[in-house]
PDB file of C-alpha atoms and ligand atoms in Angstrom:
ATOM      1  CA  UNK A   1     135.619 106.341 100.794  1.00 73.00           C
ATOM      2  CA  UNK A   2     132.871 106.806  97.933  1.00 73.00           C
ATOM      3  CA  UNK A   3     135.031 105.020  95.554  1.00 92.00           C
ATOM      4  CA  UNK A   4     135.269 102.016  97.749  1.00 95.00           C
ATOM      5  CA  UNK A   5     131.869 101.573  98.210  1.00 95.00           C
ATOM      6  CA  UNK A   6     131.185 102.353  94.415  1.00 97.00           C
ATOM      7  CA  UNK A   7     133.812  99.642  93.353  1.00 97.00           C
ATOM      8  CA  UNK A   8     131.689  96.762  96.137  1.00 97.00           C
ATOM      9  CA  UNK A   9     128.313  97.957  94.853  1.00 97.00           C
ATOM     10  CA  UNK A  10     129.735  97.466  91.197  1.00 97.00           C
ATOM     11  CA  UNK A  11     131.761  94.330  91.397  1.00 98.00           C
ATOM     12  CA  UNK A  12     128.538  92.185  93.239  1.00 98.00           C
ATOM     13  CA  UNK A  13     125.912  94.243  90.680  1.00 98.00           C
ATOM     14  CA  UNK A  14     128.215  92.898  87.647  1.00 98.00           C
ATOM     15  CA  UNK A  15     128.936  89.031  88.967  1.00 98.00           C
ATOM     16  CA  UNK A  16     125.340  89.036  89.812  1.00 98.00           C
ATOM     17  CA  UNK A  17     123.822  89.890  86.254  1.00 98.00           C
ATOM     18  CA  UNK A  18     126.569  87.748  84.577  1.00 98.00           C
ATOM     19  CA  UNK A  19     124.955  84.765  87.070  1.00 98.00           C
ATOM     20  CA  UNK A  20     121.268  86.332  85.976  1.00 98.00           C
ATOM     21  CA  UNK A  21     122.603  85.706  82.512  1.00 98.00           C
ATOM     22  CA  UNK A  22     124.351  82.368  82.552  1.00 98.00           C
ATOM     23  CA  UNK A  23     121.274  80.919  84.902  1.00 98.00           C
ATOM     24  CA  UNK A  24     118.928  82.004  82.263  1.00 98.00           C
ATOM     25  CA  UNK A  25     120.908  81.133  79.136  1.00 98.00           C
ATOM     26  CA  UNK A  26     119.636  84.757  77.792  1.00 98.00           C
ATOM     27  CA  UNK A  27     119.297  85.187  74.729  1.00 98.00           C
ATOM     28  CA  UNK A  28     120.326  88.252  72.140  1.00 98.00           C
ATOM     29  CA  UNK A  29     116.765  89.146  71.598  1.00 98.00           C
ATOM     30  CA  UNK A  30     116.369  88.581  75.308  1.00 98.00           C
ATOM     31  CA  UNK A  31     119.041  91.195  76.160  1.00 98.00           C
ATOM     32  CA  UNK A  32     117.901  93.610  73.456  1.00 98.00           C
ATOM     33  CA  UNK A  33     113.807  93.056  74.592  1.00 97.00           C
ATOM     34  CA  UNK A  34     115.518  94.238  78.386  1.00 96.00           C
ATOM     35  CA  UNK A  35     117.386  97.181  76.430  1.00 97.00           C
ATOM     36  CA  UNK A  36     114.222  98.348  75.148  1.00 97.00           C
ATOM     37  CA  UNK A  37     112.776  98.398  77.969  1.00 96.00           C
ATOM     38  CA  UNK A  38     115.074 100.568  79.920  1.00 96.00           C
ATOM     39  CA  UNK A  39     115.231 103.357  76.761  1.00 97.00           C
ATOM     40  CA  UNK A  40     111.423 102.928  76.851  1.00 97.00           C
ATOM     41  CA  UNK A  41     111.641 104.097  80.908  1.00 97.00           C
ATOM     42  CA  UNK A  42     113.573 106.520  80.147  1.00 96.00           C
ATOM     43  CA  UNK A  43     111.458 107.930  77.385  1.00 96.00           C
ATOM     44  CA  UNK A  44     108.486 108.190  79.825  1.00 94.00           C
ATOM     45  CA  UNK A  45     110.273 109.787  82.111  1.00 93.00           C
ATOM     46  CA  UNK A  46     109.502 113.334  83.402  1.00 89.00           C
ATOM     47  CA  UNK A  47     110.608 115.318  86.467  1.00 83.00           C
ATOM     48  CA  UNK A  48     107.007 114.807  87.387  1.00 79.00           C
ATOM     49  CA  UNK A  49     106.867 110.843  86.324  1.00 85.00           C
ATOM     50  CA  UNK A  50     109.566 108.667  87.060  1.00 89.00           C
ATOM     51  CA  UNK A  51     109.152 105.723  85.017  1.00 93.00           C
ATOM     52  CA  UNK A  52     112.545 104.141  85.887  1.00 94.00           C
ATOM     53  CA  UNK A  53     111.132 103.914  89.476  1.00 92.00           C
ATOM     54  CA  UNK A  54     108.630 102.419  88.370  1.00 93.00           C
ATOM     55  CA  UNK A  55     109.801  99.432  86.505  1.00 95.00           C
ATOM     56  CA  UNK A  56     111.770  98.936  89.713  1.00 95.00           C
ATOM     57  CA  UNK A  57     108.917  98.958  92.003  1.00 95.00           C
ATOM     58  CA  UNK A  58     106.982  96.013  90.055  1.00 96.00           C
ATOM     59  CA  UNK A  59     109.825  93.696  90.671  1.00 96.00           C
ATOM     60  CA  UNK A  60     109.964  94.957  94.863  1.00 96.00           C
ATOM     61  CA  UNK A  61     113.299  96.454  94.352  1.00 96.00           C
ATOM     62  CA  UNK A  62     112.298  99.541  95.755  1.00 93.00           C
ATOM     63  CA  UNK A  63     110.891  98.265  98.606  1.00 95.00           C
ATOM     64  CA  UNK A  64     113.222  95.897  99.482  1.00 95.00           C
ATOM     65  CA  UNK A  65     116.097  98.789  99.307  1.00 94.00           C
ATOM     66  CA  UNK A  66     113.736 100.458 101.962  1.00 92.00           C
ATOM     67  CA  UNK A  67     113.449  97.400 103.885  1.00 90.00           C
ATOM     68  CA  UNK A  68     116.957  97.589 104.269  1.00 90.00           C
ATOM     69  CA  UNK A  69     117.751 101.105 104.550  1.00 85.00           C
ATOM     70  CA  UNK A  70     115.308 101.486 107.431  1.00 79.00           C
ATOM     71  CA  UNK A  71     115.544  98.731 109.432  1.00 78.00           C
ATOM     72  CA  UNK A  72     118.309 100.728 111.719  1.00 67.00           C
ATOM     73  CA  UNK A  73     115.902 103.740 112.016  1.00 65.00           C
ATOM     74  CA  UNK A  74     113.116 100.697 113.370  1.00 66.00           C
ATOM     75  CA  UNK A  75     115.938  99.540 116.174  1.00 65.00           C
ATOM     76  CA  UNK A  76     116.043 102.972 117.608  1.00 65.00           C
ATOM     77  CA  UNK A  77     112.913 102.477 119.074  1.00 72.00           C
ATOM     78  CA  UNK A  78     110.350 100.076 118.594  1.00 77.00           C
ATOM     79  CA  UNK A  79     107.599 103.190 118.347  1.00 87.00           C
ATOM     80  CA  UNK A  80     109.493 104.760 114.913  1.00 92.00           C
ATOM     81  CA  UNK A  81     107.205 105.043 112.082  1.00 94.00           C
ATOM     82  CA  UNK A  82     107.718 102.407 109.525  1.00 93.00           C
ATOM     83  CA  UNK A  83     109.078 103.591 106.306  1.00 94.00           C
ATOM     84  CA  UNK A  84     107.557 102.846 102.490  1.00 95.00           C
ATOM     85  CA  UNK A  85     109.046 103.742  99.554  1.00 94.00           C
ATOM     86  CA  UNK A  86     108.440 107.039  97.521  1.00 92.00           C
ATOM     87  CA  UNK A  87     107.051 105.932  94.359  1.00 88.00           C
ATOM     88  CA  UNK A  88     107.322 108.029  91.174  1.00 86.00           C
ATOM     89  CA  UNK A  89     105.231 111.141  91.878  1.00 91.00           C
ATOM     90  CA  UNK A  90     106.334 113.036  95.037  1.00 93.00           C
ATOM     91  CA  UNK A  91     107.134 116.746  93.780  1.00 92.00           C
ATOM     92  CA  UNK A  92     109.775 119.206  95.208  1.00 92.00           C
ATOM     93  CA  UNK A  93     107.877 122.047  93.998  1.00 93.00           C
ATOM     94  CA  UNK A  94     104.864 121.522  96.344  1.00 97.00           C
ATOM     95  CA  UNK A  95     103.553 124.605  97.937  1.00 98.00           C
ATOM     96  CA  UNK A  96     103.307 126.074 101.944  1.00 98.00           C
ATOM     97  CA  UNK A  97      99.580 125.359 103.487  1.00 98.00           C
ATOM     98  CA  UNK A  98      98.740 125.795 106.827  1.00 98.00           C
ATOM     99  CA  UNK A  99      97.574 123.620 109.328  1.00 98.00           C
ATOM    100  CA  UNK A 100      93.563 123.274 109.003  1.00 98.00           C
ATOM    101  CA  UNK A 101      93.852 124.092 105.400  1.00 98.00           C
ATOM    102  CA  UNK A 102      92.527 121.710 102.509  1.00 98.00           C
ATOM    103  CA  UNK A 103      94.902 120.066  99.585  1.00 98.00           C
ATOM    104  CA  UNK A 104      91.800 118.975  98.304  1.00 98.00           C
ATOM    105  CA  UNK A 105      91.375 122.519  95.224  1.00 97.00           C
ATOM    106  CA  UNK A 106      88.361 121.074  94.053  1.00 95.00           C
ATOM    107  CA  UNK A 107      86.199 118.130  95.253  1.00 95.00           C
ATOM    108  CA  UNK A 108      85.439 115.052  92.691  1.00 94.00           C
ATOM    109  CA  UNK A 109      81.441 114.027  93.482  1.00 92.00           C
ATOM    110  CA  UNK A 110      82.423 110.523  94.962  1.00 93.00           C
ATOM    111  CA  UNK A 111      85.301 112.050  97.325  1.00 95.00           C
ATOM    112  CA  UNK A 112      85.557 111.385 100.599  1.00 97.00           C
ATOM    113  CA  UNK A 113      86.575 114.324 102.001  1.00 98.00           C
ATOM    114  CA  UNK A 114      89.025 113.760 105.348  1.00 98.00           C
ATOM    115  CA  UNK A 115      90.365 115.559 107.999  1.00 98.00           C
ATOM    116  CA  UNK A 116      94.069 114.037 108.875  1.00 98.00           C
ATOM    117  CA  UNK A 117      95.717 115.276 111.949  1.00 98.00           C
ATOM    118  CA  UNK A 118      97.749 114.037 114.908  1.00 98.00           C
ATOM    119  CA  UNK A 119     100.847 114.795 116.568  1.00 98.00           C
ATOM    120  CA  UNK A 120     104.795 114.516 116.305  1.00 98.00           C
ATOM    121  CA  UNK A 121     106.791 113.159 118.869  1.00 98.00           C
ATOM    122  CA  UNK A 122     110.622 112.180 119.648  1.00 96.00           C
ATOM    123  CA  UNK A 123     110.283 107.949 119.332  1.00 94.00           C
ATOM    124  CA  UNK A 124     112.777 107.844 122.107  1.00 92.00           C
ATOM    125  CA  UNK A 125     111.817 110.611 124.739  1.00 94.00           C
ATOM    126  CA  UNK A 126     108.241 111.252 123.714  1.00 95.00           C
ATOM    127  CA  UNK A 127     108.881 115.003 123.376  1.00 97.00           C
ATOM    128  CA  UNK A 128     106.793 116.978 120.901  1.00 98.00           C
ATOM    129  CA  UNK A 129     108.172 117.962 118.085  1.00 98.00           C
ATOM    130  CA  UNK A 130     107.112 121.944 116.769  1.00 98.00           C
ATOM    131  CA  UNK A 131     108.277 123.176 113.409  1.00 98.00           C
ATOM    132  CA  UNK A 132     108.874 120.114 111.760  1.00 98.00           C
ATOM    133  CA  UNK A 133     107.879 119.264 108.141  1.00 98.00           C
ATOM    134  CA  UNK A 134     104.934 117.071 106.516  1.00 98.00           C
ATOM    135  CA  UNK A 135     104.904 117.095 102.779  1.00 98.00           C
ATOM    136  CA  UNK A 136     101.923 115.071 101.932  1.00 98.00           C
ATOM    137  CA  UNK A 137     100.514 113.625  98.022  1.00 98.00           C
ATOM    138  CA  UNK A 138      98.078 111.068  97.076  1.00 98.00           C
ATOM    139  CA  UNK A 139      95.750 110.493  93.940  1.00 97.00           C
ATOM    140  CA  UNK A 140      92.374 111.907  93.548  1.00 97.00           C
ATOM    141  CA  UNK A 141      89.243 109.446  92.750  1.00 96.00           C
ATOM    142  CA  UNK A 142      90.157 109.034  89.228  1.00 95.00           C
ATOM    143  CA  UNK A 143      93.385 107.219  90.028  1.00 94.00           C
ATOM    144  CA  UNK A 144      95.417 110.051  88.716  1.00 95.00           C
ATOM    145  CA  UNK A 145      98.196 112.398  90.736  1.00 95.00           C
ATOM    146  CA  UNK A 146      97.468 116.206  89.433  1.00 96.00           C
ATOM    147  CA  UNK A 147      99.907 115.898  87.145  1.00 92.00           C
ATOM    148  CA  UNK A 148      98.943 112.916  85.529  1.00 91.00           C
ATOM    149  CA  UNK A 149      95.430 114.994  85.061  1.00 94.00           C
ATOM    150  CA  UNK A 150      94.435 118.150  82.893  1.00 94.00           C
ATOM    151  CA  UNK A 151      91.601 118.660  84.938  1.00 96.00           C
ATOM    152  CA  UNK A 152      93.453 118.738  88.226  1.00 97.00           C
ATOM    153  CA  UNK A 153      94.345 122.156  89.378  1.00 97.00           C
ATOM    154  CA  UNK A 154      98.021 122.741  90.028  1.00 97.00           C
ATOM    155  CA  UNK A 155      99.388 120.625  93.126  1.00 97.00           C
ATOM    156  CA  UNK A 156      96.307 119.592  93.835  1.00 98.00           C
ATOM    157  CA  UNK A 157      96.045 117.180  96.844  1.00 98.00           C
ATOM    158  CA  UNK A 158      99.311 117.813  98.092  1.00 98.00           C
ATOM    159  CA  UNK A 159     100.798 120.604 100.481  1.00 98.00           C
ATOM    160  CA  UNK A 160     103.707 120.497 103.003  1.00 98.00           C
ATOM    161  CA  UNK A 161     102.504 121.270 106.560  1.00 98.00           C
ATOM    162  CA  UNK A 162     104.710 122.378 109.597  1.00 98.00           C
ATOM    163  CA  UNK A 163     104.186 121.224 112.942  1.00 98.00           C
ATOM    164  CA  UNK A 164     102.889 123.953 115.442  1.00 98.00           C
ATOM    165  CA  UNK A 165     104.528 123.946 118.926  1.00 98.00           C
ATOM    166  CA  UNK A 166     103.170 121.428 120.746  1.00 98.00           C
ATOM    167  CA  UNK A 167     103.897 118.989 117.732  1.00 98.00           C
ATOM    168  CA  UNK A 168     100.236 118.793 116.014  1.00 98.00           C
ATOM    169  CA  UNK A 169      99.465 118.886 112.194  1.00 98.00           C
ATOM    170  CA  UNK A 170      96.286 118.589 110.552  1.00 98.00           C
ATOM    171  CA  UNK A 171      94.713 119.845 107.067  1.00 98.00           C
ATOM    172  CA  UNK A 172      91.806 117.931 104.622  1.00 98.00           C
ATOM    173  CA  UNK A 173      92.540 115.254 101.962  1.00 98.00           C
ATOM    174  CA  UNK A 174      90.661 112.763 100.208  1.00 98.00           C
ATOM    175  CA  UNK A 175      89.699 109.404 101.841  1.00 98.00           C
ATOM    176  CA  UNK A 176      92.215 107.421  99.643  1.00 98.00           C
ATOM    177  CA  UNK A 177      90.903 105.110  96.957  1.00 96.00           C
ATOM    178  CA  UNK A 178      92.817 102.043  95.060  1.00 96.00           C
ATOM    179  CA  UNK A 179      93.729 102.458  91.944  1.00 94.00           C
ATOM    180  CA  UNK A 180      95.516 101.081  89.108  1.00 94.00           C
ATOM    181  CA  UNK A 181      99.573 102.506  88.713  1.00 91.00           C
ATOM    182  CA  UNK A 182      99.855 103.284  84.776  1.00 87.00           C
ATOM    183  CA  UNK A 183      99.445 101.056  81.823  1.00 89.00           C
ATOM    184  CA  UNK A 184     100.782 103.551  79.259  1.00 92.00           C
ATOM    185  CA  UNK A 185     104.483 102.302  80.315  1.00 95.00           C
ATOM    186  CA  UNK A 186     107.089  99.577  80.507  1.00 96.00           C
ATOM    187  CA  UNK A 187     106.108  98.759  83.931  1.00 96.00           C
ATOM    188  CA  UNK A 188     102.637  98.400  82.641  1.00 96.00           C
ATOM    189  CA  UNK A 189     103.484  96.258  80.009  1.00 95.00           C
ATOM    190  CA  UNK A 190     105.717  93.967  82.624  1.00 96.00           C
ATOM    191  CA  UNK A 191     102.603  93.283  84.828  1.00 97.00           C
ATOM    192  CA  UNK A 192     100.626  92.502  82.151  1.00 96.00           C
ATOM    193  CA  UNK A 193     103.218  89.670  80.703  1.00 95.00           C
ATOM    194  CA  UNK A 194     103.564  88.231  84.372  1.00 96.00           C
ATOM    195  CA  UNK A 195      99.430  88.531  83.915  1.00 97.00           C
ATOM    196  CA  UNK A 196      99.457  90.667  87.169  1.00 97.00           C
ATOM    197  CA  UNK A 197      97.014  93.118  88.371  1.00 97.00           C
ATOM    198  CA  UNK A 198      98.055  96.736  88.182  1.00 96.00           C
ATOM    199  CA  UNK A 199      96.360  97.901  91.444  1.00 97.00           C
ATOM    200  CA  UNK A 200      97.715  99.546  94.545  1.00 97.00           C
ATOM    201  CA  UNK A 201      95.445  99.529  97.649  1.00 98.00           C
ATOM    202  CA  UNK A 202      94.387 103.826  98.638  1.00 98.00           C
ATOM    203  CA  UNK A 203      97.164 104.919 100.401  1.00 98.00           C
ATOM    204  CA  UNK A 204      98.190 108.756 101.058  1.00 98.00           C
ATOM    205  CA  UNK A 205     102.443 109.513 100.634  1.00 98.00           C
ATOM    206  CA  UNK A 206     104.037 111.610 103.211  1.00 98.00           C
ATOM    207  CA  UNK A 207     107.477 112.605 103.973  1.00 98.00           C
ATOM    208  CA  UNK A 208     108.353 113.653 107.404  1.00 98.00           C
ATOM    209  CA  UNK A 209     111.210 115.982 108.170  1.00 98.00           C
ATOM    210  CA  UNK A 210     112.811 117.539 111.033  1.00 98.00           C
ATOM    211  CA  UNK A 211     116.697 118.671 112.096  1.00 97.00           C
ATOM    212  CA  UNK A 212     118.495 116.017 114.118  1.00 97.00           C
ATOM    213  CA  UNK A 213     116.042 113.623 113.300  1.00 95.00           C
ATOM    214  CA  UNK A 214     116.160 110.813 110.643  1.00 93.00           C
ATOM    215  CA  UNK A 215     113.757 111.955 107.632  1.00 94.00           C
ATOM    216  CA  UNK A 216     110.403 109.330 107.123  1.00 95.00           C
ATOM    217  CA  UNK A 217     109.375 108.915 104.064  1.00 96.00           C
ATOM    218  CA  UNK A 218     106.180 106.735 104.394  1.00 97.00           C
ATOM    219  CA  UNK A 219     102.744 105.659 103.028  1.00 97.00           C
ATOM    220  CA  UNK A 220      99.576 105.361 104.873  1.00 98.00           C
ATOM    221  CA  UNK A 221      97.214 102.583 103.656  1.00 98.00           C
ATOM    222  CA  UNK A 222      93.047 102.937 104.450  1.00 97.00           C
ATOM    223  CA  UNK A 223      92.273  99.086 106.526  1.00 97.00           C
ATOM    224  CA  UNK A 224      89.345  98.913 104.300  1.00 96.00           C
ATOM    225  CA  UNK A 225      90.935  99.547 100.998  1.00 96.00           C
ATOM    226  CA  UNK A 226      91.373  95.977  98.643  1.00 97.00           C
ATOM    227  CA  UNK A 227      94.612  95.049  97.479  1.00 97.00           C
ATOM    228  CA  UNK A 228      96.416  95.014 100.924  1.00 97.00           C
ATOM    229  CA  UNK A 229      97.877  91.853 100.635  1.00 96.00           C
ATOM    230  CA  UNK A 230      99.335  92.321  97.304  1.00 96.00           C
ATOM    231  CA  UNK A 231     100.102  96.143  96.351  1.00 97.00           C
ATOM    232  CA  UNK A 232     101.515  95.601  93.153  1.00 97.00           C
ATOM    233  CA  UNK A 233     104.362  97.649  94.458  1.00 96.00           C
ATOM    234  CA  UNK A 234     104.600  95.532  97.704  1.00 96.00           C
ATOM    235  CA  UNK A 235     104.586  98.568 100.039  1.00 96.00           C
ATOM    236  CA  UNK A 236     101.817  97.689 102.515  1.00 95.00           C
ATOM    237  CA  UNK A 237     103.444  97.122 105.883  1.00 90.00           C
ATOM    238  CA  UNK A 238     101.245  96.029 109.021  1.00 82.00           C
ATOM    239  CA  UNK A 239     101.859  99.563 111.097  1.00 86.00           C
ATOM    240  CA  UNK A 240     101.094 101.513 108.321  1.00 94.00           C
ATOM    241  CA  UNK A 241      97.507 100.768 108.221  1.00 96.00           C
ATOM    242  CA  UNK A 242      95.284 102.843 109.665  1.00 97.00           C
ATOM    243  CA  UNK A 243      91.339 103.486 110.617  1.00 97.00           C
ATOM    244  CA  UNK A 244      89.273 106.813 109.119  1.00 98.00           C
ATOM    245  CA  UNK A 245      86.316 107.439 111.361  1.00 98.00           C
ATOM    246  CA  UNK A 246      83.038 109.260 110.994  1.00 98.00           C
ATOM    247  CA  UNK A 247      83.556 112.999 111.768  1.00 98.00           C
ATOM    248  CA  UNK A 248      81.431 114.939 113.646  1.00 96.00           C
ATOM    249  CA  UNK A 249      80.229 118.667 113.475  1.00 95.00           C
ATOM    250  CA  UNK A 250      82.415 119.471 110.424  1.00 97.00           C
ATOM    251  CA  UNK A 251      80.628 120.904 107.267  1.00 96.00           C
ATOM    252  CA  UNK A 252      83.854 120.254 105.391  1.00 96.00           C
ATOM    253  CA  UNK A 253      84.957 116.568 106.210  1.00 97.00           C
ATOM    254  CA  UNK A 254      82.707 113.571 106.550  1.00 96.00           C
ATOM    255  CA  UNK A 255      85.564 111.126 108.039  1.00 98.00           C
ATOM    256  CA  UNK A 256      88.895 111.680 109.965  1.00 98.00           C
ATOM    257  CA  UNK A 257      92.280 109.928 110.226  1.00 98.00           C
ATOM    258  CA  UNK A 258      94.290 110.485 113.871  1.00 98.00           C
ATOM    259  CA  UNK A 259      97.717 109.731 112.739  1.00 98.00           C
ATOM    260  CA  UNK A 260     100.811 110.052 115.170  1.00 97.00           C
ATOM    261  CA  UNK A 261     103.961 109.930 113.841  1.00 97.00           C
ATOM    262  CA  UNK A 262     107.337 108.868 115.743  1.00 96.00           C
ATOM    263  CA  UNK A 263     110.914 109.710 114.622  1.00 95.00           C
ATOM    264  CA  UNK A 264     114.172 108.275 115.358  1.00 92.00           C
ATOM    265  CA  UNK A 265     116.439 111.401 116.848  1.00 93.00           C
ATOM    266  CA  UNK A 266     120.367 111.287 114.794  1.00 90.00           C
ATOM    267  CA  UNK A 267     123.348 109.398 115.802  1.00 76.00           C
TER     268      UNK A 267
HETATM  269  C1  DHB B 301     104.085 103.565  92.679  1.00 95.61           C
HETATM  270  C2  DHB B 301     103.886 104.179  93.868  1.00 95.61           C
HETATM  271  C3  DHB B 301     102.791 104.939  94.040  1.00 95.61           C
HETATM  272  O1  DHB B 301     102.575 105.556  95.194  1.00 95.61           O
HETATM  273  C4  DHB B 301     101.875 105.100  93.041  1.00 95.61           C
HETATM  274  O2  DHB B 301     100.844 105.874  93.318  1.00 95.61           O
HETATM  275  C5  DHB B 301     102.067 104.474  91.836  1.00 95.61           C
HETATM  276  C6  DHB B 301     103.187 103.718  91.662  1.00 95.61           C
HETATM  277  C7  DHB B 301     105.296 102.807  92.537  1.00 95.61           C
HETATM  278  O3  DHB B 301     105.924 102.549  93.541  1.00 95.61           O
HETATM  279  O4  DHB B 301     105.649 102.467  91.419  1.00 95.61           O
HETATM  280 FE1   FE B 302     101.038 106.673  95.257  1.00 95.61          FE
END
């Protein structure tokens, strides 16, 4: 029942603070200082910025949830694609491209323009699978998602992408670039106390959907990017790294990602 599972979650999230608390000896101002903090979150917060997410992700909670959460998925099949968390600016709203089409509305001078492509298959059977849903984000150059950025078109660098029927997908993006997750914040502020870099190595978000299949939502992380070994949101994972190559014969893209993605079929 939901209730019982409420009541565990609960009971072991209030003996645990209480222990936080005690261990600590916290203090009033200490408790008020973490007060602030969360009405600070959720004064940032936007259905286009999730600051709450955030502040969780700088302490590893949200990547240790999907640690957890996936690591069934993983024993399906040792060929599933590894999981990584969401991250505060996925969008519902994104819009319909085609395959071979760009998310990539207008082109910053130092881009890197890519084309990303590869193919979908059952992890267990190695079938193809056709019709099956890529919703895809990342940052541009400047470090910003579009809606972080005025001078961003609308849902720029982001699309979601079907799978034809032999399981391919494929459309241009940016060569991914690090960049620093915002200052402006309470997260911000809390890597700055624990005098940490802000930085997260150039990584491109997808989420990858199909019936009777278990849903991946994932990150992609560029071998050559810095800040591999410590993403300030601790998302890197080793089989999520991947190699862009020089492309050849395409007016449009200088460098290409092959990227095959496995899921885990239901049940
Ligand atoms: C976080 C994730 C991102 O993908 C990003 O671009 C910035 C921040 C995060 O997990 O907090
Ligand atoms: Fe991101």
């Amino acid at each position: 029942k939901a209730d019982d599972r409420m009541r565990e979650v609960m009971t072991a999230l209030i003996r645990h603070v209480h222990d936080f608390a005690r261990e600590v000896n916290l203090t009033t101002d200490e408790y008020m200082a973490g007060v602030s903090l969360l009405n600070w979150a959720g004064q940032m917060s936007t259905d286009r910025r999730n600051e709450g997410q955030l502040v969780t992700d700088v302490i590893g909670l949200e990547s240790l949830v999907d640690e957890i959460t996936y690591k069934q998925a993983a024993a399906s099949s040792s060929s599933v694609t590894p999981s990584a968390i969401l991250g505060p600016f996925w969008r519902h709203d994104a819009p319909t491209r085609k395959n071979g089409e760009s998310t990539v509305l207008k082109v910053p001078d130092d881009a890197k323009v890519s084309y990303m492509y590869g193919r979908l298959t059952d992890a267990v059977s190695g079938e193809p699978l056709a019709n099956a849903l890529v919703d895809v984000w990342q940052a541009s150059t400047n470090g910003l998602y579009e809606q972080q950025d005025e001078d961003q078109p609308d849902c720029n660098l982001r699309g979601k992408f079907y799978t034809d029927d032999e399981g391919n997908y494929g459309f241009y993006c940016l060569r991914p670039t690090e960049y620093p997750i915002p200052s402006d914040g309470p997260a911000g502020k809390l890597l700055d106390l624990l005098d940490r870099h802000h930085y997260r190595p150039g990584h491109i978000h997808l989420i990858i959907m199909k019936d009777g299949y278990k849903s991946i939502t994932t990150q992609i992380f560029d071998r050559e990017t810095p800040y591999l070994d410590n993403d300030s949101v601790f998302a890197v994972k080793d089989g999520l790294t991947v190699d862009f190559t020089e492309r050849k014969d395409d007016s449009k893209a200088m460098w290409e990602l092959k990227y095959d993605i496995a899921m885990a079929p239901m049940g």
